[in-house]
Amino acid sequence: MSMATTGHLAKILTDNQDVLLEGWLGGMLSRMVRRDKVAEGEIRQQAGRFIQLVVKAVEKDPTYDFEASAWTEVRHLLAEMSAARVRQGFTPTETATFIFSLKEPLFTQLRTYLAGDQAALAAEVTETGTLFDRMGLYTVEEYQRSRESVIMRQQQELLELSTPVVQLWKDVLALPLIGTLDSARTQVVMENLLQKIIETGASIAIIDITGVPTVDTLVAQHLLKTVAAARLMGADCIISGIRPQIAQTIVHLGVNLEDVTTKATLADAFLVALKRVGATVVRAETAF
Amino acid sequence: MERIPILKMGDMLLVTIQVDMHDRLAMTLQDDLTSRIVKDRARGVLIDISALDIVDSFIGRMISNTAAMARILDARTVLVGMQPAVAITLVELGLTLHGVRTALNVEKGVQLLKQTAE
């Protein structure tokens, strides 16, 4: 990296800030189809701030090393911007365009500025190009990271949403399971159920598997573990919502459900549970 | 020497474990409990482990052994107050304490013992 060319960038950025900003915004806005997502004013503000920070960084670190500590603030701004654009529903390309569309007006300025010195111009264009590529890639990387964290959060929420424990009656809990049961979910199911047993003092829990599409040996084993854990705490479990095909699979797999009360429907299981807690349901006499 | 107290309530014995169980203590409790069942002619034993955060495989086996011993001496054992974390651990260890009856708390445990006595 020749030291002769360094310093030009900072000077050009400082001297032509307004021209660059206009050129940049023009390029960015013309390329952005979905202009409504970020107000133009916000982009203008971000762009202005970005140029200021880059000038500061270039002055501190004339080697254009984007990983260096001088560029911390720039990295921070880009990360923040990427995260915001993930939430607003931008594509990675639209996000990276923010950086790349500054190249064009900047190169135009460079050409005018270094018109007399072709060698310096070539070197400066290469270096600046490399720097902006790094920044663009960094933006996309941050975009990806933010998107992944959003997905993780949604997964967690889905996990909690899909395993509710409801109280049907005094001392009777129900756990309607929906979706495929894997080890991670079973753990959450088990913990939720046991916690709720403690909270409500329930003595019977109905595990309803109407919404579980397939039951293999692993799922059956998970269910049996949950039943065993609840039993250790002094609560009985009834498994309900077993469809004919699932009953067939369970028998074919040789899973032993003999120690567990099983019912075909939640209604049947509920009646058994009521009987066990000493409650009876009678049809009210209607006067004719 | 450190001992776990055994309380007599009618024809029931109540054991509340409130300290972390180590193996020696568990063995002493087993000895004490079996002799007290005979001495007091107890018909039921209630073991309350609600204060325990950790139950290892040794203690788990000790509990199911004690229940089996009590049964031979004609006393029924009910284990009460197991914490969710403990239940999950025991199940993962494969210790489902077969043959030991369980209840959520002391009150329900006493009820259960009375029901079976009738």
Short mmCIF file of N, CA and C in Angstrom, two decimals, chain B:
data_model
loop_
_atom_site.label_atom_id
_atom_site.label_comp_id
_atom_site.label_asym_id
_atom_site.label_seq_id
_atom_site.Cartn_x
_atom_site.Cartn_y
_atom_site.Cartn_z
N MET B 1 -23.66 -37.23 66.36
CA MET B 1 -23.72 -37.43 64.91
C MET B 1 -25.01 -36.84 64.34
N GLU B 2 -24.91 -36.36 63.13
CA GLU B 2 -26.05 -35.72 62.48
C GLU B 2 -27.13 -36.76 62.16
N ARG B 3 -28.35 -36.44 62.50
CA ARG B 3 -29.45 -37.38 62.23
C ARG B 3 -30.64 -36.63 61.67
N ILE B 4 -31.43 -37.32 60.90
CA ILE B 4 -32.66 -36.70 60.40
C ILE B 4 -33.81 -37.11 61.33
N PRO B 5 -34.53 -36.12 61.86
CA PRO B 5 -35.56 -36.44 62.84
C PRO B 5 -36.75 -37.18 62.22
N ILE B 6 -37.29 -38.11 62.99
CA ILE B 6 -38.48 -38.85 62.55
C ILE B 6 -39.61 -38.53 63.53
N LEU B 7 -40.68 -37.94 63.02
CA LEU B 7 -41.79 -37.54 63.89
C LEU B 7 -42.90 -38.56 63.81
N LYS B 8 -43.57 -38.78 64.94
CA LYS B 8 -44.68 -39.73 64.95
C LYS B 8 -45.98 -38.95 64.97
N MET B 9 -46.88 -39.30 64.03
CA MET B 9 -48.21 -38.66 64.00
C MET B 9 -49.23 -39.76 63.94
N GLY B 10 -49.83 -40.10 65.08
CA GLY B 10 -50.75 -41.22 65.09
C GLY B 10 -50.01 -42.49 64.70
N ASP B 11 -50.54 -43.18 63.69
CA ASP B 11 -49.83 -44.39 63.27
C ASP B 11 -48.97 -44.12 62.04
N MET B 12 -48.58 -42.86 61.92
CA MET B 12 -47.77 -42.48 60.76
C MET B 12 -46.43 -41.93 61.24
N LEU B 13 -45.41 -42.12 60.42
CA LEU B 13 -44.12 -41.52 60.72
C LEU B 13 -43.85 -40.46 59.66
N LEU B 14 -43.39 -39.31 60.12
CA LEU B 14 -43.13 -38.21 59.18
C LEU B 14 -41.64 -37.88 59.18
N VAL B 15 -41.03 -37.99 58.00
CA VAL B 15 -39.62 -37.66 57.86
C VAL B 15 -39.51 -36.47 56.93
N THR B 16 -38.97 -35.37 57.42
CA THR B 16 -38.77 -34.22 56.54
C THR B 16 -37.28 -34.01 56.35
N ILE B 17 -36.84 -34.23 55.13
CA ILE B 17 -35.41 -34.09 54.86
C ILE B 17 -35.13 -32.65 54.48
N GLN B 18 -34.36 -31.96 55.30
CA GLN B 18 -34.13 -30.53 55.03
C GLN B 18 -32.68 -30.19 54.81
N VAL B 19 -31.82 -31.19 54.97
CA VAL B 19 -30.39 -30.93 54.69
C VAL B 19 -30.01 -31.75 53.48
N ASP B 20 -28.91 -31.35 52.84
CA ASP B 20 -28.44 -32.14 51.70
C ASP B 20 -28.06 -33.54 52.17
N MET B 21 -28.58 -34.52 51.47
CA MET B 21 -28.34 -35.89 51.89
C MET B 21 -26.97 -36.34 51.40
N HIS B 22 -26.16 -36.84 52.32
CA HIS B 22 -24.97 -37.55 51.85
C HIS B 22 -25.18 -39.01 52.18
N ASP B 23 -24.34 -39.84 51.64
CA ASP B 23 -24.63 -41.28 51.67
C ASP B 23 -24.73 -41.85 53.10
N ARG B 24 -23.82 -41.41 53.97
CA ARG B 24 -23.83 -41.93 55.35
C ARG B 24 -25.14 -41.57 56.03
N LEU B 25 -25.57 -40.33 55.83
CA LEU B 25 -26.80 -39.84 56.45
C LEU B 25 -27.99 -40.66 55.95
N ALA B 26 -27.97 -40.98 54.67
CA ALA B 26 -29.05 -41.76 54.08
C ALA B 26 -29.11 -43.15 54.71
N MET B 27 -27.94 -43.76 54.90
CA MET B 27 -27.92 -45.09 55.50
C MET B 27 -28.43 -45.05 56.94
N THR B 28 -28.01 -44.01 57.70
CA THR B 28 -28.47 -43.87 59.09
C THR B 28 -29.98 -43.74 59.12
N LEU B 29 -30.51 -42.93 58.18
CA LEU B 29 -31.96 -42.72 58.13
C LEU B 29 -32.67 -44.04 57.88
N GLN B 30 -32.10 -44.84 57.00
CA GLN B 30 -32.72 -46.13 56.69
C GLN B 30 -32.80 -47.00 57.95
N ASP B 31 -31.68 -47.04 58.68
CA ASP B 31 -31.64 -47.82 59.93
C ASP B 31 -32.68 -47.31 60.91
N ASP B 32 -32.64 -45.98 61.13
CA ASP B 32 -33.54 -45.37 62.12
C ASP B 32 -34.99 -45.63 61.76
N LEU B 33 -35.29 -45.45 60.49
CA LEU B 33 -36.68 -45.54 60.05
C LEU B 33 -37.22 -46.95 60.23
N THR B 34 -36.42 -47.94 59.82
CA THR B 34 -36.91 -49.31 59.95
C THR B 34 -37.13 -49.67 61.42
N SER B 35 -36.20 -49.24 62.31
CA SER B 35 -36.41 -49.58 63.73
C SER B 35 -37.60 -48.84 64.31
N ARG B 36 -37.82 -47.59 63.85
CA ARG B 36 -38.96 -46.84 64.38
C ARG B 36 -40.28 -47.44 63.89
N ILE B 37 -40.32 -47.95 62.65
CA ILE B 37 -41.57 -48.56 62.16
C ILE B 37 -41.97 -49.72 63.06
N VAL B 38 -40.98 -50.53 63.43
CA VAL B 38 -41.25 -51.67 64.30
C VAL B 38 -41.64 -51.19 65.70
N LYS B 39 -40.86 -50.25 66.24
CA LYS B 39 -41.05 -49.80 67.62
C LYS B 39 -42.41 -49.12 67.78
N ASP B 40 -42.75 -48.24 66.83
CA ASP B 40 -43.99 -47.47 66.97
C ASP B 40 -45.18 -48.14 66.30
N ARG B 41 -44.97 -49.29 65.73
CA ARG B 41 -46.01 -50.01 64.98
C ARG B 41 -46.68 -49.10 63.95
N ALA B 42 -45.85 -48.43 63.22
CA ALA B 42 -46.37 -47.46 62.24
C ALA B 42 -46.97 -48.20 61.05
N ARG B 43 -48.06 -47.60 60.50
CA ARG B 43 -48.68 -48.19 59.32
C ARG B 43 -48.34 -47.40 58.05
N GLY B 44 -47.89 -46.18 58.28
CA GLY B 44 -47.57 -45.37 57.11
C GLY B 44 -46.31 -44.54 57.33
N VAL B 45 -45.56 -44.28 56.26
CA VAL B 45 -44.37 -43.44 56.34
C VAL B 45 -44.48 -42.35 55.29
N LEU B 46 -44.25 -41.12 55.73
CA LEU B 46 -44.33 -39.99 54.80
C LEU B 46 -42.93 -39.37 54.71
N ILE B 47 -42.35 -39.39 53.53
CA ILE B 47 -41.03 -38.79 53.38
C ILE B 47 -41.18 -37.50 52.57
N ASP B 48 -40.86 -36.38 53.20
CA ASP B 48 -41.02 -35.08 52.54
C ASP B 48 -39.66 -34.61 52.03
N ILE B 49 -39.52 -34.49 50.72
CA ILE B 49 -38.22 -34.05 50.19
C ILE B 49 -38.35 -32.69 49.49
N SER B 50 -39.34 -31.90 49.91
CA SER B 50 -39.57 -30.62 49.21
C SER B 50 -38.40 -29.66 49.35
N ALA B 51 -37.55 -29.87 50.36
CA ALA B 51 -36.43 -28.95 50.53
C ALA B 51 -35.19 -29.38 49.75
N LEU B 52 -35.27 -30.54 49.11
CA LEU B 52 -34.09 -31.05 48.40
C LEU B 52 -34.03 -30.53 46.97
N ASP B 53 -32.88 -29.97 46.59
CA ASP B 53 -32.68 -29.52 45.20
C ASP B 53 -31.98 -30.58 44.38
N ILE B 54 -31.25 -31.43 45.07
CA ILE B 54 -30.46 -32.45 44.36
C ILE B 54 -30.78 -33.82 44.94
N VAL B 55 -31.10 -34.76 44.08
CA VAL B 55 -31.25 -36.14 44.51
C VAL B 55 -30.44 -36.98 43.53
N ASP B 56 -29.41 -37.64 44.02
CA ASP B 56 -28.60 -38.44 43.09
C ASP B 56 -29.12 -39.87 43.05
N SER B 57 -28.48 -40.69 42.24
CA SER B 57 -28.99 -42.04 42.05
C SER B 57 -28.94 -42.84 43.36
N PHE B 58 -27.93 -42.56 44.20
CA PHE B 58 -27.82 -43.30 45.46
C PHE B 58 -29.03 -43.00 46.35
N ILE B 59 -29.34 -41.71 46.50
CA ILE B 59 -30.47 -41.33 47.35
C ILE B 59 -31.77 -41.87 46.75
N GLY B 60 -31.87 -41.81 45.42
CA GLY B 60 -33.05 -42.35 44.76
C GLY B 60 -33.25 -43.82 45.08
N ARG B 61 -32.15 -44.57 44.98
CA ARG B 61 -32.26 -46.01 45.28
C ARG B 61 -32.56 -46.22 46.75
N MET B 62 -31.94 -45.39 47.61
CA MET B 62 -32.18 -45.50 49.05
C MET B 62 -33.67 -45.32 49.34
N ILE B 63 -34.29 -44.35 48.67
CA ILE B 63 -35.71 -44.10 48.92
C ILE B 63 -36.55 -45.30 48.49
N SER B 64 -36.25 -45.85 47.30
CA SER B 64 -37.09 -46.97 46.87
C SER B 64 -36.80 -48.21 47.72
N ASN B 65 -35.55 -48.38 48.18
CA ASN B 65 -35.26 -49.49 49.09
C ASN B 65 -36.02 -49.34 50.40
N THR B 66 -35.99 -48.12 50.94
CA THR B 66 -36.68 -47.87 52.21
C THR B 66 -38.16 -48.19 52.07
N ALA B 67 -38.74 -47.79 50.92
CA ALA B 67 -40.15 -48.07 50.70
C ALA B 67 -40.40 -49.58 50.69
N ALA B 68 -39.49 -50.31 50.04
CA ALA B 68 -39.64 -51.76 49.99
C ALA B 68 -39.53 -52.38 51.38
N MET B 69 -38.57 -51.89 52.17
CA MET B 69 -38.39 -52.39 53.53
C MET B 69 -39.63 -52.13 54.38
N ALA B 70 -40.15 -50.88 54.26
CA ALA B 70 -41.33 -50.51 55.04
C ALA B 70 -42.50 -51.42 54.69
N ARG B 71 -42.58 -51.74 53.40
CA ARG B 71 -43.68 -52.58 52.93
C ARG B 71 -43.62 -53.95 53.59
N ILE B 72 -42.40 -54.47 53.71
CA ILE B 72 -42.24 -55.77 54.37
C ILE B 72 -42.66 -55.69 55.83
N LEU B 73 -42.41 -54.52 56.44
CA LEU B 73 -42.79 -54.32 57.84
C LEU B 73 -44.25 -53.86 57.94
N ASP B 74 -45.00 -53.95 56.84
CA ASP B 74 -46.42 -53.60 56.78
C ASP B 74 -46.69 -52.11 56.99
N ALA B 75 -45.86 -51.28 56.42
CA ALA B 75 -46.14 -49.84 56.44
C ALA B 75 -46.06 -49.35 55.00
N ARG B 76 -46.99 -48.44 54.65
CA ARG B 76 -46.98 -47.90 53.27
C ARG B 76 -46.20 -46.59 53.23
N THR B 77 -45.41 -46.43 52.20
CA THR B 77 -44.59 -45.21 52.09
C THR B 77 -45.15 -44.28 51.02
N VAL B 78 -45.22 -43.00 51.36
CA VAL B 78 -45.58 -42.00 50.36
C VAL B 78 -44.48 -40.95 50.33
N LEU B 79 -44.01 -40.68 49.14
CA LEU B 79 -42.95 -39.68 48.96
C LEU B 79 -43.61 -38.39 48.51
N VAL B 80 -43.35 -37.29 49.22
CA VAL B 80 -44.05 -36.05 48.84
C VAL B 80 -43.07 -34.90 48.58
N GLY B 81 -43.56 -33.95 47.79
CA GLY B 81 -42.87 -32.67 47.62
C GLY B 81 -41.66 -32.67 46.71
N MET B 82 -41.63 -33.58 45.72
CA MET B 82 -40.45 -33.57 44.84
C MET B 82 -40.47 -32.35 43.92
N GLN B 83 -39.33 -31.69 43.81
CA GLN B 83 -39.22 -30.52 42.94
C GLN B 83 -39.16 -30.96 41.47
N PRO B 84 -39.66 -30.10 40.54
CA PRO B 84 -39.63 -30.45 39.12
C PRO B 84 -38.23 -30.85 38.63
N ALA B 85 -37.23 -30.07 39.03
CA ALA B 85 -35.86 -30.36 38.55
C ALA B 85 -35.41 -31.74 39.01
N VAL B 86 -35.77 -32.08 40.26
CA VAL B 86 -35.38 -33.38 40.80
C VAL B 86 -36.09 -34.50 40.02
N ALA B 87 -37.38 -34.29 39.75
CA ALA B 87 -38.15 -35.30 39.01
C ALA B 87 -37.53 -35.53 37.64
N ILE B 88 -37.18 -34.43 36.96
CA ILE B 88 -36.59 -34.56 35.62
C ILE B 88 -35.27 -35.33 35.70
N THR B 89 -34.44 -34.96 36.68
CA THR B 89 -33.15 -35.64 36.82
C THR B 89 -33.33 -37.14 37.05
N LEU B 90 -34.22 -37.48 37.97
CA LEU B 90 -34.43 -38.90 38.28
C LEU B 90 -34.90 -39.67 37.07
N VAL B 91 -35.82 -39.06 36.31
CA VAL B 91 -36.33 -39.74 35.11
C VAL B 91 -35.20 -39.93 34.09
N GLU B 92 -34.37 -38.88 33.96
CA GLU B 92 -33.23 -39.01 33.03
C GLU B 92 -32.27 -40.09 33.48
N LEU B 93 -32.15 -40.26 34.80
CA LEU B 93 -31.27 -41.31 35.33
C LEU B 93 -31.91 -42.69 35.20
N GLY B 94 -33.18 -42.70 34.79
CA GLY B 94 -33.87 -43.99 34.66
C GLY B 94 -34.45 -44.50 35.96
N LEU B 95 -34.48 -43.63 36.99
CA LEU B 95 -35.02 -44.04 38.29
C LEU B 95 -36.45 -43.54 38.42
N THR B 96 -37.41 -44.40 38.13
CA THR B 96 -38.79 -43.92 38.22
C THR B 96 -39.43 -44.33 39.55
N LEU B 97 -38.62 -44.87 40.46
CA LEU B 97 -39.09 -45.25 41.81
C LEU B 97 -40.35 -46.11 41.74
N HIS B 98 -40.26 -47.16 40.99
CA HIS B 98 -41.41 -48.03 40.84
C HIS B 98 -41.81 -48.60 42.20
N GLY B 99 -43.08 -48.56 42.48
CA GLY B 99 -43.55 -49.12 43.75
C GLY B 99 -43.61 -48.10 44.87
N VAL B 100 -43.08 -46.90 44.64
CA VAL B 100 -43.19 -45.86 45.66
C VAL B 100 -44.34 -44.96 45.27
N ARG B 101 -45.26 -44.73 46.22
CA ARG B 101 -46.33 -43.81 45.87
C ARG B 101 -45.91 -42.38 46.15
N THR B 102 -46.48 -41.46 45.41
CA THR B 102 -46.05 -40.07 45.53
C THR B 102 -47.25 -39.16 45.69
N ALA B 103 -47.02 -38.01 46.30
CA ALA B 103 -48.07 -36.99 46.40
C ALA B 103 -47.40 -35.63 46.32
N LEU B 104 -48.23 -34.63 45.99
CA LEU B 104 -47.67 -33.31 45.74
C LEU B 104 -47.14 -32.64 47.01
N ASN B 105 -47.89 -32.79 48.12
CA ASN B 105 -47.45 -32.18 49.38
C ASN B 105 -47.85 -33.04 50.56
N VAL B 106 -47.44 -32.62 51.74
CA VAL B 106 -47.67 -33.44 52.94
C VAL B 106 -49.17 -33.68 53.13
N GLU B 107 -49.96 -32.63 52.93
CA GLU B 107 -51.40 -32.73 53.13
C GLU B 107 -52.00 -33.85 52.27
N LYS B 108 -51.65 -33.82 50.97
CA LYS B 108 -52.18 -34.83 50.07
C LYS B 108 -51.60 -36.21 50.37
N GLY B 109 -50.38 -36.23 50.86
CA GLY B 109 -49.75 -37.49 51.23
C GLY B 109 -50.48 -38.15 52.38
N VAL B 110 -50.83 -37.33 53.38
CA VAL B 110 -51.57 -37.86 54.54
C VAL B 110 -52.92 -38.42 54.07
N GLN B 111 -53.57 -37.65 53.18
CA GLN B 111 -54.86 -38.10 52.63
C GLN B 111 -54.73 -39.47 51.97
N LEU B 112 -53.68 -39.59 51.17
CA LEU B 112 -53.45 -40.82 50.43
C LEU B 112 -53.24 -41.99 51.38
N LEU B 113 -52.46 -41.75 52.46
CA LEU B 113 -52.20 -42.81 53.43
C LEU B 113 -53.49 -43.21 54.13
N LYS B 114 -54.32 -42.21 54.46
CA LYS B 114 -55.58 -42.50 55.15
C LYS B 114 -56.50 -43.31 54.27
N GLN B 115 -56.55 -42.92 52.97
CA GLN B 115 -57.41 -43.64 52.03
C GLN B 115 -57.04 -45.12 51.97
N THR B 116 -55.74 -45.40 51.90
CA THR B 116 -55.34 -46.80 51.77
C THR B 116 -55.53 -47.56 53.07
N ALA B 117 -55.50 -46.82 54.20
CA ALA B 117 -55.66 -47.50 55.49
C ALA B 117 -57.11 -47.97 55.67
N GLU B 118 -58.05 -47.22 55.07
CA GLU B 118 -59.46 -47.54 55.28
C GLU B 118 -59.87 -48.87 54.65
#
